[in-house]
Coordinates of N, CA and C in Angstrom, one line a residue:
M1 N -18.3 7.6 19.9 CA -17.5 8.8 19.8 C -16.0 8.4 19.7
T2 N -15.3 9.0 18.7 CA -13.8 8.6 18.6 C -13.0 9.6 19.4
V3 N -12.1 9.0 20.2 CA -11.2 9.8 21.0 C -10.0 10.1 20.2
V4 N -9.5 11.3 20.2 CA -8.3 11.7 19.6 C -7.1 11.0 20.3
P5 N -6.2 10.3 19.6 CA -5.2 9.6 20.4 C -4.2 10.6 21.0
S6 N -3.7 10.3 22.2 CA -2.7 11.0 22.9 C -1.3 10.9 22.0
P7 N -0.4 11.8 22.3 CA 0.9 11.6 21.6 C 1.5 10.3 21.8
R8 N 1.4 9.7 23.0 CA 1.9 8.3 23.2 C 1.2 7.3 22.5
Q9 N -0.2 7.4 22.4 CA -0.9 6.5 21.6 C -0.7 6.6 20.1
A10 N -0.4 7.9 19.7 CA -0.2 8.1 18.2 C 1.2 7.4 17.9
L11 N 2.1 7.5 18.7 CA 3.4 6.8 18.5 C 3.2 5.2 18.5
D12 N 2.4 4.8 19.4 CA 2.1 3.3 19.4 C 1.4 2.9 18.1
D13 N 0.5 3.8 17.6 CA -0.2 3.5 16.3 C 0.8 3.4 15.2
I14 N 1.8 4.3 15.2 CA 2.8 4.3 14.1 C 3.6 3.1 14.3
A15 N 4.0 2.7 15.5 CA 4.8 1.5 15.7 C 4.0 0.3 15.2
L16 N 2.8 0.3 15.5 CA 1.9 -0.9 15.1 C 1.9 -1.1 13.6
C17 N 1.7 0.1 12.9 CA 1.7 0.0 11.4 C 3.1 -0.4 10.9
L18 N 4.1 0.1 11.5 CA 5.4 -0.3 11.1 C 5.7 -1.8 11.2
V19 N 5.2 -2.3 12.3 CA 5.4 -3.8 12.7 C 4.5 -4.6 11.7
F20 N 3.3 -4.1 11.4 CA 2.4 -4.9 10.5 C 2.7 -4.8 9.1
F21 N 3.1 -3.6 8.6 CA 3.3 -3.4 7.1 C 4.7 -3.5 6.7
T22 N 5.6 -3.6 7.6 CA 7.1 -3.7 7.2 C 7.7 -4.8 7.9
R23 N 9.0 -5.1 7.5 CA 9.8 -6.1 8.2 C 11.0 -5.4 8.8
L24 N 10.8 -4.2 9.2 CA 12.0 -3.5 9.8 C 12.2 -4.0 11.2
P25 N 13.4 -4.1 11.7 CA 13.7 -4.6 13.0 C 13.4 -3.5 14.0
L26 N 12.4 -3.7 14.8 CA 11.9 -2.8 15.7 C 11.9 -3.4 17.1
P27 N 12.0 -2.5 18.2 CA 12.0 -3.1 19.5 C 10.6 -3.5 19.9
V28 N 10.5 -4.4 20.9 CA 9.2 -4.9 21.3 C 8.4 -3.7 21.9
V29 N 7.2 -3.6 21.4 CA 6.3 -2.5 21.8 C 5.0 -3.1 22.4
D30 N 4.6 -2.5 23.5 CA 3.3 -2.9 24.2 C 2.2 -2.1 23.5
F31 N 1.4 -2.7 22.7 CA 0.3 -1.9 22.0 C -0.9 -1.7 22.8
R32 N -0.9 -2.2 24.0 CA -2.0 -2.0 24.9 C -3.4 -2.4 24.2
D33 N -3.4 -3.5 23.5 CA -4.6 -4.0 22.9 C -5.2 -3.0 21.9
R34 N -4.4 -2.1 21.3 CA -4.8 -1.3 20.2 C -5.0 -2.1 19.0
S35 N -6.1 -2.0 18.3 CA -6.4 -2.7 17.1 C -5.8 -2.1 15.9
L36 N -5.5 -2.9 14.9 CA -5.0 -2.3 13.6 C -6.0 -1.4 13.0
A37 N -7.3 -1.7 13.2 CA -8.3 -0.8 12.6 C -8.3 0.6 13.2
A38 N -7.9 0.7 14.5 CA -7.8 2.0 15.1 C -6.5 2.7 14.8
A39 N -5.5 1.9 14.4 CA -4.2 2.5 14.1 C -3.9 2.7 12.6
I40 N -4.9 2.3 11.8 CA -4.7 2.3 10.3 C -4.4 3.7 9.8
W41 N -4.8 4.7 10.5 CA -4.5 6.1 10.0 C -3.0 6.3 9.8
A42 N -2.2 5.5 10.6 CA -0.7 5.8 10.5 C -0.1 5.0 9.4
A43 N -0.8 4.2 8.6 CA -0.2 3.4 7.5 C 0.6 4.3 6.6
P44 N 0.2 5.6 6.2 CA 1.1 6.4 5.4 C 2.5 6.7 6.0
V45 N 2.5 6.7 7.3 CA 3.9 6.9 8.0 C 4.7 5.7 7.7
A46 N 4.2 4.5 7.8 CA 4.9 3.3 7.4 C 5.4 3.3 6.0
G47 N 4.5 3.8 5.1 CA 4.9 4.0 3.7 C 6.0 5.0 3.6
L48 N 6.1 6.1 4.4 CA 7.1 7.0 4.4 C 8.5 6.3 4.7
G49 N 8.5 5.5 5.7 CA 9.6 4.8 6.1 C 10.1 3.9 4.9
V50 N 9.2 3.2 4.2 CA 9.6 2.4 3.1 C 10.3 3.2 2.0
A51 N 9.6 4.4 1.7 CA 10.1 5.3 0.7 C 11.5 5.8 0.9
V52 N 11.7 6.2 2.2 CA 13.1 6.6 2.5 C 14.1 5.6 2.3
I53 N 13.8 4.3 2.7 CA 14.8 3.2 2.4 C 15.1 3.1 1.0
G54 N 14.0 3.1 0.1 CA 14.3 3.0 -1.3 C 15.1 4.1 -1.9
A55 N 14.8 5.3 -1.4 CA 15.5 6.5 -1.9 C 17.0 6.5 -1.5
L56 N 17.2 6.0 -0.3 CA 18.6 6.0 0.2 C 19.4 4.9 -0.6
V57 N 18.8 3.8 -0.9 CA 19.5 2.8 -1.7 C 19.8 3.3 -3.1
Y58 N 18.8 4.0 -3.7 CA 19.0 4.7 -5.0 C 20.2 5.7 -4.9
A59 N 20.2 6.5 -3.8 CA 21.2 7.5 -3.7 C 22.6 6.8 -3.6
V60 N 22.7 5.8 -2.8 CA 24.0 5.1 -2.7 C 24.4 4.5 -4.0
G61 N 23.5 3.9 -4.7 CA 23.8 3.3 -6.0 C 24.3 4.4 -7.0
S62 N 23.6 5.5 -7.0 CA 24.0 6.6 -7.9 C 25.4 7.2 -7.5
W63 N 25.7 7.3 -6.2 CA 26.9 7.7 -5.7 C 28.1 6.9 -6.1
L64 N 27.8 5.5 -6.2 CA 28.8 4.5 -6.6 C 29.0 4.5 -8.1
G65 N 28.2 5.3 -8.8 CA 28.4 5.4 -10.3 C 27.4 4.5 -11.1
L66 N 26.4 3.8 -10.4 CA 25.5 3.0 -11.2 C 24.7 3.9 -12.1
A67 N 24.3 3.3 -13.2 CA 23.4 4.0 -14.1 C 22.0 4.0 -13.5
A68 N 21.0 4.7 -14.1 CA 19.7 4.9 -13.4 C 19.0 3.6 -13.4
G69 N 19.1 2.7 -14.4 CA 18.4 1.5 -14.5 C 18.7 0.5 -13.3
P70 N 20.0 0.2 -13.1 CA 20.4 -0.7 -11.9 C 20.1 0.0 -10.6
A71 N 20.3 1.3 -10.5 CA 20.0 2.0 -9.2 C 18.5 1.9 -8.9
A72 N 17.7 2.0 -9.9 CA 16.2 1.9 -9.7 C 15.8 0.5 -9.3
A73 N 16.5 -0.5 -9.9 CA 16.2 -1.9 -9.6 C 16.5 -2.2 -8.1
L74 N 17.7 -1.7 -7.7 CA 18.1 -1.9 -6.3 C 17.2 -1.1 -5.3
A75 N 16.7 0.1 -5.7 CA 15.8 0.8 -4.8 C 14.5 0.0 -4.7
L76 N 14.0 -0.5 -5.8 CA 12.8 -1.3 -5.8 C 12.9 -2.5 -4.9
A77 N 14.1 -3.2 -5.1 CA 14.4 -4.4 -4.3 C 14.4 -4.1 -2.8
A78 N 14.9 -2.9 -2.5 CA 15.0 -2.5 -1.1 C 13.6 -2.3 -0.5
T79 N 12.7 -1.7 -1.3 CA 11.3 -1.5 -0.8 C 10.6 -2.9 -0.6
L80 N 10.9 -3.8 -1.5 CA 10.3 -5.1 -1.4 C 10.8 -5.8 -0.1
L81 N 12.1 -5.8 0.1 CA 12.6 -6.4 1.3 C 12.1 -5.7 2.6
A82 N 11.9 -4.4 2.5 CA 11.4 -3.6 3.7 C 10.0 -4.0 4.0
T83 N 9.2 -4.4 3.1 CA 7.8 -4.7 3.3 C 7.6 -6.2 3.4
G84 N 8.6 -7.0 3.0 CA 8.3 -8.4 2.9 C 7.4 -8.9 1.8
C85 N 7.3 -8.0 0.8 CA 6.4 -8.2 -0.3 C 4.9 -8.5 0.1
I86 N 4.5 -7.9 1.2 CA 3.2 -8.1 1.7 C 2.1 -7.7 0.8
H87 N 2.3 -6.5 0.1 CA 1.3 -6.0 -0.8 C 1.3 -6.7 -2.2
E88 N 2.6 -7.0 -2.6 CA 2.7 -7.8 -3.8 C 2.0 -9.1 -3.7
D89 N 2.1 -9.8 -2.5 CA 1.4 -11.0 -2.3 C -0.1 -10.8 -2.5
G90 N -0.6 -9.7 -2.0 CA -2.0 -9.4 -2.1 C -2.4 -9.3 -3.6
L91 N -1.6 -8.5 -4.4 CA -1.9 -8.3 -5.8 C -2.0 -9.6 -6.5
S92 N -1.0 -10.5 -6.3 CA -1.0 -11.7 -7.0 C -2.2 -12.6 -6.7
D93 N -2.5 -12.6 -5.4 CA -3.7 -13.5 -4.9 C -4.9 -13.0 -5.5
V94 N -5.1 -11.6 -5.6 CA -6.4 -11.1 -6.1 C -6.4 -11.4 -7.6
A95 N -5.3 -11.2 -8.3 CA -5.3 -11.4 -9.8 C -5.7 -12.9 -10.0
D96 N -5.1 -13.8 -9.3 CA -5.5 -15.3 -9.4 C -6.9 -15.5 -9.1
G97 N -7.4 -15.0 -8.0 CA -8.7 -15.2 -7.5 C -9.8 -14.7 -8.4
F98 N -9.6 -13.4 -8.8 CA -10.6 -12.7 -9.6 C -10.5 -13.3 -11.0
G99 N -9.3 -13.6 -11.5 CA -9.2 -14.1 -12.9 C -9.5 -15.6 -13.1
G100 N -9.3 -16.4 -12.0 CA -9.5 -17.8 -12.2 C -10.7 -18.4 -11.6
G101 N -11.3 -17.7 -10.6 CA -12.4 -18.2 -9.9 C -13.8 -18.0 -10.6
K102 N -14.7 -18.9 -10.7 CA -16.0 -18.7 -11.3 C -17.1 -18.3 -10.3
T103 N -16.9 -18.6 -9.0 CA -17.9 -18.2 -8.0 C -17.2 -17.4 -6.9
R104 N -18.0 -16.8 -6.1 CA -17.4 -16.0 -5.0 C -16.6 -17.0 -4.1
E105 N -17.2 -18.1 -3.8 CA -16.5 -19.0 -2.9 C -15.1 -19.6 -3.5
K106 N -15.1 -19.8 -4.8 CA -14.0 -20.3 -5.5 C -12.9 -19.2 -5.5
K107 N -13.3 -17.9 -5.8 CA -12.4 -16.8 -5.8 C -11.7 -16.7 -4.5
L108 N -12.4 -16.7 -3.4 CA -11.9 -16.6 -2.0 C -11.0 -17.8 -1.7
E109 N -11.3 -19.0 -2.2 CA -10.4 -20.2 -2.0 C -9.1 -20.0 -2.7
I110 N -9.2 -19.5 -3.9 CA -7.9 -19.3 -4.7 C -7.1 -18.3 -4.0
M111 N -7.7 -17.2 -3.6 CA -6.9 -16.1 -2.9 C -6.2 -16.6 -1.7
R112 N -6.8 -17.5 -1.0 CA -6.2 -18.1 0.2 C -5.0 -19.1 -0.1
D113 N -5.0 -19.6 -1.3 CA -4.0 -20.6 -1.7 C -2.6 -19.9 -1.8
S114 N -1.6 -20.4 -1.2 CA -0.3 -19.8 -1.2 C 0.4 -19.9 -2.6
R115 N 0.0 -20.8 -3.4 CA 0.6 -21.0 -4.8 C 0.2 -19.8 -5.7
I116 N 1.1 -19.5 -6.6 CA 0.8 -18.4 -7.6 C 0.5 -19.0 -8.9
G117 N -0.5 -18.4 -9.6 CA -0.9 -18.9 -10.9 C -0.4 -17.9 -12.0
A118 N -0.9 -18.1 -13.2 CA -0.5 -17.3 -14.3 C -1.0 -15.9 -14.2
Y119 N -2.3 -15.7 -13.7 CA -2.7 -14.3 -13.5 C -1.9 -13.5 -12.5
G120 N -1.6 -14.2 -11.4 CA -0.8 -13.6 -10.4 C 0.6 -13.3 -10.8
A121 N 1.2 -14.2 -11.6 CA 2.6 -14.0 -12.0 C 2.6 -12.8 -13.0
C122 N 1.6 -12.7 -13.9 CA 1.6 -11.6 -14.8 C 1.4 -10.3 -14.2
A123 N 0.4 -10.3 -13.2 CA 0.2 -9.0 -12.4 C 1.4 -8.5 -11.7
L124 N 2.2 -9.5 -11.1 CA 3.4 -9.1 -10.4 C 4.4 -8.5 -11.4
G125 N 4.6 -9.3 -12.5 CA 5.6 -8.8 -13.5 C 5.3 -7.5 -14.1
I126 N 4.0 -7.2 -14.4 CA 3.6 -5.9 -14.9 C 3.8 -4.8 -13.8
S127 N 3.5 -5.1 -12.6 CA 3.7 -4.1 -11.5 C 5.1 -3.8 -11.3
L128 N 6.0 -4.8 -11.3 CA 7.4 -4.5 -11.1 C 8.0 -3.7 -12.3
L129 N 7.5 -4.1 -13.5 CA 8.0 -3.5 -14.7 C 7.7 -2.0 -14.8
I130 N 6.4 -1.7 -14.5 CA 6.0 -0.3 -14.5 C 6.8 0.5 -13.4
R131 N 6.9 0.0 -12.2 CA 7.5 0.7 -11.2 C 9.0 1.0 -11.5
W132 N 9.7 -0.1 -12.0 CA 11.1 0.1 -12.3 C 11.2 1.1 -13.5
S133 N 10.4 1.0 -14.5 CA 10.5 1.8 -15.6 C 10.4 3.3 -15.3
V134 N 9.5 3.6 -14.3 CA 9.2 5.0 -13.9 C 10.5 5.5 -13.1
L135 N 10.9 4.7 -12.1 CA 12.1 5.1 -11.3 C 13.3 5.3 -12.1
S136 N 13.5 4.4 -13.1 CA 14.7 4.5 -13.9 C 14.7 5.7 -14.9
G137 N 13.5 6.3 -15.0 CA 13.4 7.5 -16.0 C 13.7 8.8 -15.3
F138 N 13.8 8.8 -14.1 CA 14.0 10.2 -13.4 C 15.4 10.6 -13.6
A139 N 15.6 11.9 -13.5 CA 17.0 12.5 -13.8 C 17.8 12.5 -12.6
G140 N 17.4 12.2 -11.4 CA 18.3 12.2 -10.3 C 17.6 11.7 -9.0
T141 N 18.4 11.7 -8.0 CA 17.9 11.1 -6.7 C 16.8 11.9 -6.1
V142 N 16.8 13.3 -6.2 CA 15.8 14.1 -5.6 C 14.4 13.7 -6.1
Y143 N 14.3 13.5 -7.5 CA 13.1 13.2 -8.1 C 12.6 11.7 -7.7
V144 N 13.5 10.8 -7.6 CA 13.2 9.5 -7.1 C 12.6 9.5 -5.7
F145 N 13.3 10.4 -4.8 CA 12.8 10.5 -3.4 C 11.4 11.0 -3.4
L146 N 11.2 12.1 -4.1 CA 9.8 12.7 -4.1 C 8.8 11.8 -4.7
A147 N 9.1 11.0 -5.7 CA 8.1 10.1 -6.3 C 7.8 8.9 -5.3
L148 N 8.9 8.4 -4.7 CA 8.6 7.3 -3.7 C 7.9 7.8 -2.5
I149 N 8.1 9.0 -2.0 CA 7.4 9.5 -0.8 C 5.9 9.6 -1.2
A150 N 5.6 10.2 -2.3 CA 4.2 10.3 -2.7 C 3.5 9.0 -2.9
A151 N 4.2 8.1 -3.6 CA 3.6 6.8 -4.0 C 3.4 5.9 -2.8
H152 N 4.4 5.8 -1.9 CA 4.3 4.9 -0.8 C 3.4 5.4 0.3
A153 N 3.4 6.7 0.6 CA 2.6 7.2 1.6 C 1.1 7.3 1.2
A154 N 0.9 7.9 0.0 CA -0.5 8.1 -0.4 C -1.2 6.8 -0.7
S155 N -0.6 5.8 -1.3 CA -1.2 4.6 -1.6 C -1.7 3.9 -0.3
R156 N -1.0 4.1 0.8 CA -1.4 3.5 2.1 C -2.4 4.3 2.8
G157 N -2.6 5.5 2.4 CA -3.6 6.4 2.9 C -5.0 5.9 2.5
L158 N -5.1 5.0 1.6 CA -6.3 4.5 1.1 C -6.9 3.4 1.9
F159 N -6.0 2.8 2.7 CA -6.4 1.6 3.5 C -7.7 1.8 4.4
G160 N -7.6 2.9 5.2 CA -8.7 3.1 6.2 C -10.0 3.3 5.5
A161 N -10.1 4.1 4.4 CA -11.4 4.4 3.7 C -11.8 3.1 3.1
F162 N -10.9 2.3 2.5 CA -11.3 1.0 1.8 C -12.0 0.1 2.8
M163 N -11.3 -0.1 4.0 CA -11.9 -1.0 5.0 C -13.1 -0.5 5.7
H164 N -13.3 0.9 5.7 CA -14.5 1.4 6.2 C -15.7 1.2 5.4
L165 N -15.5 1.4 4.1 CA -16.6 1.5 3.1 C -17.0 0.1 2.6
L166 N -16.1 -0.9 2.8 CA -16.5 -2.3 2.4 C -16.4 -3.2 3.6
P167 N -17.4 -4.1 3.7 CA -17.3 -5.1 4.8 C -16.3 -6.2 4.5
A168 N -15.9 -6.9 5.5 CA -15.0 -7.9 5.3 C -15.7 -9.1 4.5
A169 N -15.0 -9.6 3.5 CA -15.6 -10.7 2.7 C -15.6 -12.0 3.4
R170 N -14.8 -12.2 4.4 CA -14.8 -13.4 5.2 C -15.0 -13.1 6.7
S171 N -15.4 -14.1 7.4 CA -15.6 -13.9 8.9 C -14.2 -14.1 9.6
D172 N -13.2 -14.6 8.9 CA -11.9 -14.7 9.5 C -10.9 -14.2 8.5
G173 N -9.6 -14.2 8.9 CA -8.6 -13.6 8.1 C -8.0 -12.2 8.6
L174 N -7.1 -11.7 7.9 CA -6.4 -10.4 8.4 C -7.4 -9.3 8.5
S175 N -8.2 -9.1 7.5 CA -9.1 -8.0 7.4 C -10.1 -8.1 8.5
A176 N -10.7 -9.2 8.6 CA -11.8 -9.4 9.7 C -11.2 -9.2 11.1
D177 N -10.0 -9.8 11.3 CA -9.3 -9.6 12.6 C -8.9 -8.2 12.9
A178 N -8.7 -7.4 11.9 CA -8.2 -6.0 12.1 C -9.4 -5.2 12.8
G179 N -10.6 -5.5 12.6 CA -11.7 -4.8 13.3 C -12.3 -3.7 12.3
M180 N -13.3 -3.0 12.9 CA -14.0 -2.0 12.1 C -13.2 -0.7 12.2
V181 N -13.1 -0.1 10.9 CA -12.3 1.2 10.9 C -13.4 2.3 10.9
S182 N -13.2 3.3 11.8 CA -14.2 4.4 12.0 C -14.0 5.4 10.8
A183 N -15.0 6.2 10.6 CA -14.9 7.2 9.6 C -13.8 8.2 9.9
E184 N -13.7 8.6 11.2 CA -12.6 9.5 11.5 C -11.3 9.0 11.3
T185 N -11.0 7.7 11.6 CA -9.7 7.1 11.3 C -9.4 7.0 9.9
A186 N -10.4 6.7 9.1 CA -10.3 6.6 7.6 C -9.9 7.9 7.0
I187 N -10.6 9.0 7.6 CA -10.3 10.4 7.0 C -8.9 10.8 7.4
A188 N -8.5 10.5 8.6 CA -7.2 10.9 9.1 C -6.1 10.3 8.2
G189 N -6.2 9.0 7.9 CA -5.2 8.3 7.0 C -5.3 8.9 5.6
A190 N -6.5 9.2 5.1 CA -6.6 9.8 3.7 C -6.0 11.1 3.6
V191 N -6.1 11.9 4.7 CA -5.6 13.3 4.7 C -4.0 13.2 4.7
L192 N -3.5 12.3 5.5 CA -2.0 12.1 5.5 C -1.5 11.7 4.2
G193 N -2.2 10.8 3.6 CA -1.8 10.4 2.2 C -1.9 11.5 1.2
A194 N -2.9 12.4 1.3 CA -3.1 13.5 0.4 C -2.0 14.5 0.6
V195 N -1.6 14.7 1.8 CA -0.5 15.6 2.1 C 0.8 15.2 1.4
A196 N 1.0 13.9 1.5 CA 2.3 13.3 0.8 C 2.3 13.6 -0.7
L197 N 1.1 13.7 -1.3 CA 1.1 13.9 -2.7 C 1.6 15.3 -3.1
L198 N 1.7 16.2 -2.2 CA 2.3 17.5 -2.4 C 3.8 17.4 -2.8
A199 N 4.4 16.3 -2.6 CA 5.7 16.1 -3.1 C 5.8 16.1 -4.6
L200 N 4.7 16.0 -5.3 CA 4.6 16.0 -6.8 C 4.3 17.4 -7.2
G201 N 4.2 18.4 -6.3 CA 3.8 19.7 -6.7 C 2.2 19.8 -6.7
F202 N 1.7 21.1 -6.7 CA 0.3 21.2 -6.5 C -0.5 20.6 -7.7
G203 N 0.0 20.8 -8.9 CA -0.7 20.2 -10.1 C -0.6 18.8 -10.1
G204 N 0.5 18.2 -9.7 CA 0.7 16.8 -9.6 C -0.2 16.2 -8.5
A205 N -0.3 16.9 -7.4 CA -1.1 16.4 -6.3 C -2.6 16.3 -6.7
V206 N -3.0 17.3 -7.4 CA -4.5 17.3 -7.8 C -4.7 16.2 -8.8
A207 N -3.8 16.1 -9.8 CA -3.9 15.0 -10.8 C -4.0 13.6 -10.2
A208 N -3.0 13.4 -9.2 CA -2.9 12.1 -8.5 C -4.2 11.9 -7.7
L209 N -4.7 12.9 -7.0 CA -5.9 12.8 -6.2 C -7.1 12.3 -7.1
I210 N -7.2 12.9 -8.3 CA -8.3 12.6 -9.2 C -8.2 11.1 -9.6
L211 N -7.0 10.8 -10.0 CA -6.7 9.4 -10.5 C -6.9 8.4 -9.4
L212 N -6.5 8.7 -8.2 CA -6.7 7.8 -7.1 C -8.2 7.6 -6.7
G213 N -8.9 8.7 -6.8 CA -10.3 8.7 -6.5 C -11.1 7.8 -7.5
L214 N -10.7 7.9 -8.8 CA -11.3 7.0 -9.8 C -10.9 5.5 -9.6
L215 N -9.6 5.3 -9.3 CA -9.1 4.0 -9.1 C -9.8 3.4 -7.9
F216 N -10.0 4.1 -6.8 CA -10.5 3.7 -5.5 C -11.9 3.2 -5.8
A217 N -12.7 4.1 -6.5 CA -14.1 3.8 -6.7 C -14.3 2.5 -7.6
A218 N -13.4 2.4 -8.6 CA -13.5 1.3 -9.6 C -13.1 0.0 -8.9
F219 N -12.1 0.0 -8.1 CA -11.6 -1.2 -7.4 C -12.6 -1.6 -6.3
R220 N -13.1 -0.6 -5.6 CA -14.1 -0.9 -4.6 C -15.3 -1.7 -5.2
E221 N -15.8 -1.2 -6.3 CA -16.9 -1.8 -7.0 C -16.6 -3.2 -7.5
L222 N -15.4 -3.3 -8.0 CA -14.9 -4.6 -8.5 C -14.9 -5.7 -7.3
C223 N -14.3 -5.3 -6.2 CA -14.4 -6.2 -5.1 C -15.7 -6.5 -4.6
R224 N -16.6 -5.5 -4.6 CA -18.0 -5.8 -4.2 C -18.7 -6.8 -5.1
N225 N -18.4 -6.7 -6.4 CA -19.1 -7.6 -7.3 C -18.4 -9.0 -7.4
Q226 N -17.1 -9.0 -7.1 CA -16.4 -10.3 -7.2 C -16.6 -11.1 -6.0
I227 N -16.4 -10.5 -4.8 CA -16.4 -11.3 -3.6 C -17.2 -10.7 -2.5
G228 N -18.0 -9.7 -2.8 CA -18.9 -9.1 -1.8 C -18.3 -8.3 -0.7
G229 N -17.0 -7.9 -0.8 CA -16.4 -7.2 0.3 C -14.9 -7.1 0.0
Q230 N -14.1 -6.9 1.2 CA -12.7 -6.7 1.1 C -12.0 -7.7 2.0
T231 N -10.8 -8.1 1.6 CA -9.9 -9.0 2.4 C -8.6 -8.3 2.5
G232 N -7.7 -8.9 3.3 CA -6.3 -8.4 3.4 C -5.6 -8.4 2.1
D233 N -5.9 -9.4 1.2 CA -5.3 -9.4 -0.2 C -5.8 -8.2 -1.0
T234 N -7.1 -7.9 -0.9 CA -7.6 -6.8 -1.8 C -7.0 -5.4 -1.3
V235 N -6.8 -5.3 0.0 CA -6.1 -4.1 0.6 C -4.7 -4.0 0.0
G236 N -4.0 -5.1 0.0 CA -2.7 -5.0 -0.6 C -2.7 -4.7 -2.1
A237 N -3.6 -5.3 -2.8 CA -3.7 -5.0 -4.2 C -4.0 -3.6 -4.5
L238 N -4.9 -3.0 -3.6 CA -5.2 -1.6 -3.8 C -4.0 -0.7 -3.6
Q239 N -3.1 -1.1 -2.6 CA -1.9 -0.4 -2.5 C -1.0 -0.4 -3.7
Q240 N -0.9 -1.6 -4.3 CA 0.0 -1.7 -5.4 C -0.6 -0.9 -6.6
L241 N -1.9 -0.9 -6.8 CA -2.6 -0.1 -7.9 C -2.3 1.4 -7.6
G242 N -2.5 1.8 -6.3 CA -2.3 3.1 -6.0 C -0.9 3.6 -6.2
E243 N 0.0 2.8 -5.8 CA 1.5 3.1 -6.0 C 1.8 3.3 -7.4
I244 N 1.3 2.4 -8.3 CA 1.6 2.5 -9.7 C 1.0 3.8 -10.3
A245 N -0.2 4.1 -9.9 CA -1.0 5.2 -10.4 C -0.2 6.5 -10.1
I246 N 0.2 6.6 -8.9 CA 1.0 7.8 -8.4 C 2.3 7.9 -9.1
L247 N 3.0 6.8 -9.3 CA 4.3 6.8 -10.0 C 4.1 7.3 -11.4
L248 N 3.0 6.9 -12.1 CA 2.8 7.3 -13.4 C 2.5 8.8 -13.5
V249 N 1.8 9.4 -12.5 CA 1.7 10.8 -12.5 C 3.0 11.5 -12.2
A250 N 3.8 10.9 -11.3 CA 5.1 11.5 -11.0 C 6.0 11.5 -12.2
S251 N 5.8 10.5 -13.1 CA 6.7 10.4 -14.3 C 6.4 11.6 -15.2
V252 N 5.2 12.1 -15.1 CA 4.9 13.2 -16.0 C 5.2 14.6 -15.3
C253 N 4.9 14.7 -14.0 CA 5.1 15.9 -13.3 C 6.6 16.2 -12.8
L254 N 7.4 15.1 -12.6 CA 8.7 15.3 -12.2 C 9.8 15.1 -13.3
S255 N 9.4 14.9 -14.5 CA 10.3 14.6 -15.6 C 11.0 15.9 -16.0

């Protein structure tokens, strides 16, 4: 039976997700042996923090007279600094492993290698290009803020469900160490992420939900076929794919 976290525990879960998924300077917090799997519902809150940072940098750039392109580049750079590129690292590792490995074992070996290959470099380049082009196409700071809120929060709302529905592909590593995610925790994170999509308006939220659902199902099946489960890298890659998908919807709904 899952116990609903107390307000204090909920704050600790949010702090744990901020510490794990960002590089923000935070005070030392006693997590009382709370596992990441139990706290993963709060990942969208960490995404909200990253989105606010990116939007503030964009706003300052615009206030200083920067054109939309440079302001969007700075906003994107700010989000990368805020997260330490943790999810970009996952995307590049998955692209290298799935693209270059012939067997399950070889794919996992490549994904653990810190070096980046051609597949990973191309995946990162395309990801950055799409995200920058979408942000630079908005007419003002408000639209950038709404798009970043939806993209960063909702993409992280997928974490719990992904970890709940797929077993860890390794017996060690970040995903295995995080623990088992309960159905209730997965649902809570998904609901928070879905609420964030309302920043795109009702129609945009529905479109984004459908696209995320299709993306989630396809990527889950890909991971199952390629490596027999999920790793921390695949969770990061899922975030990147979700962020891109939501930004593409935002480019239509908020233009």
